[in-house]
Amino acid sequence: MTVQVRQDDDSYELSPRYLVGCDGGHSVVRQQAGIAFPGSADPEVLRMGHFRAPEAAGLYTNAGLDVPGFGRLQRGWNRTPRGAVLAMSLQPGVVIAGVREPGEAPRDKASLTLPELQASARRVLGGELPLGEPIWLSQVVVQGRLAQRYRDGRVFLAGDAAHLFPAGGALTVGLPDAVNLGWKLAAALIDRADLLDTYEAERRPIAKRALLQTRAQAALTQAAGDNGVALRELLGELLTYAGPLRHLVALMDGSDRRFDTIPGGHPLTGRFVPALPLKSFLRNGKPILLDLADRPAVRAIARRLARRSGHSPVRRPPNGRPAGPSRWLCRVGRRRT
Ligand SMILES: Cc1cc2nc3c(=O)[nH]c(=O)nc-3n(C[C@H](O)[C@H](O)[C@H](O)COP(=O)(O)OP(=O)(O)OC[C@H]3O[C@@H](n4cnc5c(N)ncnc54)[C@H](O)[C@@H]3O)c2cc1C
């Protein structure tokens, strides 16, 4: 495998052991690897930007913003019969504004201009959205796609190159892709341990679930008229119950998925760590091995890992035991001198 790199006036070739395509939705790596990217585009364009707008403090404090010709714009998404407008602020003086409206795929993300965004807001709101000086502007066609495979031999895909979602949450899936793949590539290079097939097995089903929930989100936000209002109101009622709310949150953050690492193992194996009192042990950012069954073999593996990484042997927790079924907390930390 040969990769051509062009940087400024420089151009050179690399022959890497592995190649990861994190080159976005139009991924050249994915296309070159011949990996299909099935899905669909909504007939909707999202135009967005960040703006310096000190006068729009009401979007930071939740008071909203007066828009001449429209009325009061609420913090968050505001629906109109012609689309939706986002107006919010997460830091004083900086406004995040966006407009979704029916339209064609834009030429490219970076080609959006302030007058184009303002014109879009005018069409959707029927009023003049007061935007300050743009910090950045971007536009995308709203689409949902999932790569047919995440791996082709020594080529891998991660992030938008592997999946596109028609509603928010792309980073919740894309960043853990990189976390999942990174240490497995390191293990393959350093240890010759081949866990690389587990990358697709673990991450692709999560993206598939994310596609399910973001498609549903898109349908909910797009549903127009009285029927759309009724649909959103009814779903809002359902989400006042803890069960449906918990189900949806776990679906959105990917914690409903269990990696089947040890078939028939402990119910917590392969899941996100639940609410255990681990805070003091996580402070130094070092790996922690939790053995819920107090098995000598696991302790031996932890000691071996600790030795190899130059860290101290496994220790019992200094203060009491973790809650629930946990009986041992094995910590792999830096050796005390
Ligand atoms: C307007 C907008 C708002 C968004 N809001 C949110 C949000 O609120 N929450 C959220 O979770 N997500 C959001 N997203 C999505 C989020 O930005 C993306 O999911 C995320 O940036 C994807 O990261 P990535 O690294 O996979 O791809 P990208 O961010 O697309 O990065 C790909 C990189 O590869 C480079 N590249 C591409 N081709 C080549 C090549 N041939 N050679 C060399 N380099 C190349 C590009 O220049 C780029 O730097 C938003 C996106 C947009 C456009």
GROMACS .gro file of C-alpha atoms and ligand atoms in nm, residues 22-24 28 46 48 109 136 138 140 158-161 169-172, ligand 1:
model
   71
   22CYS     CA    1  -1.046   0.984   0.895
   23ASP     CA    2  -1.089   1.210   0.596
   24GLY     CA    3  -1.453   1.303   0.636
   28VAL     CA    4  -1.090   0.947  -0.060
   46LEU     CA    5  -2.815   2.298   0.714
   48MET     CA    6  -2.455   2.724   1.030
  109LYS     CA    7  -1.894   2.323   0.315
  136TRP     CA    8  -1.689   3.048   1.099
  138SER     CA    9  -2.042   2.602   0.715
  140VAL     CA   10  -2.398   2.058   0.471
  158ALA     CA   11  -1.329   0.614   1.133
  159GLY     CA   12  -1.551   0.915   1.200
  160ASP     CA   13  -1.748   1.079   0.919
  161ALA     CA   14  -1.562   0.865   0.666
  169GLY     CA   15  -2.444   1.335   1.780
  170ALA     CA   16  -2.183   1.252   1.515
  171LEU     CA   17  -1.895   1.317   1.755
  172THR     CA   18  -2.047   1.083   2.015
  338LIG     C1   19  -2.211   2.292   1.060
  338LIG     C2   20  -2.183   2.167   1.134
  338LIG     C3   21  -2.226   2.153   1.265
  338LIG     C4   22  -2.201   2.035   1.335
  338LIG     N1   23  -2.244   2.023   1.463
  338LIG     C5   24  -2.219   1.910   1.532
  338LIG     C6   25  -2.261   1.897   1.667
  338LIG     O1   26  -2.319   1.988   1.726
  338LIG     N2   27  -2.236   1.779   1.730
  338LIG     C7   28  -2.170   1.677   1.669
  338LIG     O2   29  -2.150   1.573   1.732
  338LIG     N3   30  -2.130   1.688   1.541
  338LIG     C8   31  -2.153   1.801   1.472
  338LIG     N4   32  -2.113   1.812   1.342
  338LIG     C9   33  -2.047   1.697   1.280
  338LIG    C10   34  -1.902   1.694   1.321
  338LIG     O3   35  -1.840   1.818   1.291
  338LIG    C11   36  -1.835   1.582   1.241
  338LIG     O4   37  -1.899   1.460   1.272
  338LIG    C12   38  -1.688   1.572   1.275
  338LIG     O5   39  -1.618   1.689   1.245
  338LIG    C13   40  -1.628   1.456   1.194
  338LIG     O6   41  -1.491   1.448   1.222
  338LIG     P1   42  -1.396   1.369   1.127
  338LIG     O7   43  -1.258   1.391   1.182
  338LIG     O8   44  -1.443   1.230   1.107
  338LIG     O9   45  -1.409   1.438   0.983
  338LIG     P2   46  -1.380   1.591   0.944
  338LIG    O10   47  -1.405   1.684   1.058
  338LIG    O11   48  -1.455   1.613   0.817
  338LIG    O12   49  -1.223   1.594   0.916
  338LIG    C14   50  -1.170   1.532   0.802
  338LIG    C15   51  -1.033   1.594   0.777
  338LIG    O13   52  -0.972   1.525   0.668
  338LIG    C16   53  -0.917   1.621   0.578
  338LIG     N5   54  -0.914   1.560   0.445
  338LIG    C17   55  -1.017   1.522   0.366
  338LIG     N6   56  -0.974   1.468   0.251
  338LIG    C18   57  -0.839   1.469   0.257
  338LIG    C19   58  -0.735   1.425   0.168
  338LIG     N7   59  -0.764   1.368   0.050
  338LIG     N8   60  -0.607   1.442   0.207
  338LIG    C20   61  -0.577   1.499   0.325
  338LIG     N9   62  -0.670   1.542   0.413
  338LIG    C21   63  -0.798   1.527   0.379
  338LIG    C22   64  -1.010   1.741   0.586
  338LIG    O14   65  -0.943   1.857   0.544
  338LIG    C23   66  -1.042   1.741   0.736
  338LIG    O15   67  -0.945   1.813   0.808
  338LIG    C24   68  -2.134   1.929   1.271
  338LIG    C25   69  -2.089   1.944   1.139
  338LIG    C26   70  -2.114   2.061   1.071
  338LIG    C27   71  -2.063   2.077   0.929
   0.00000   0.00000   0.00000
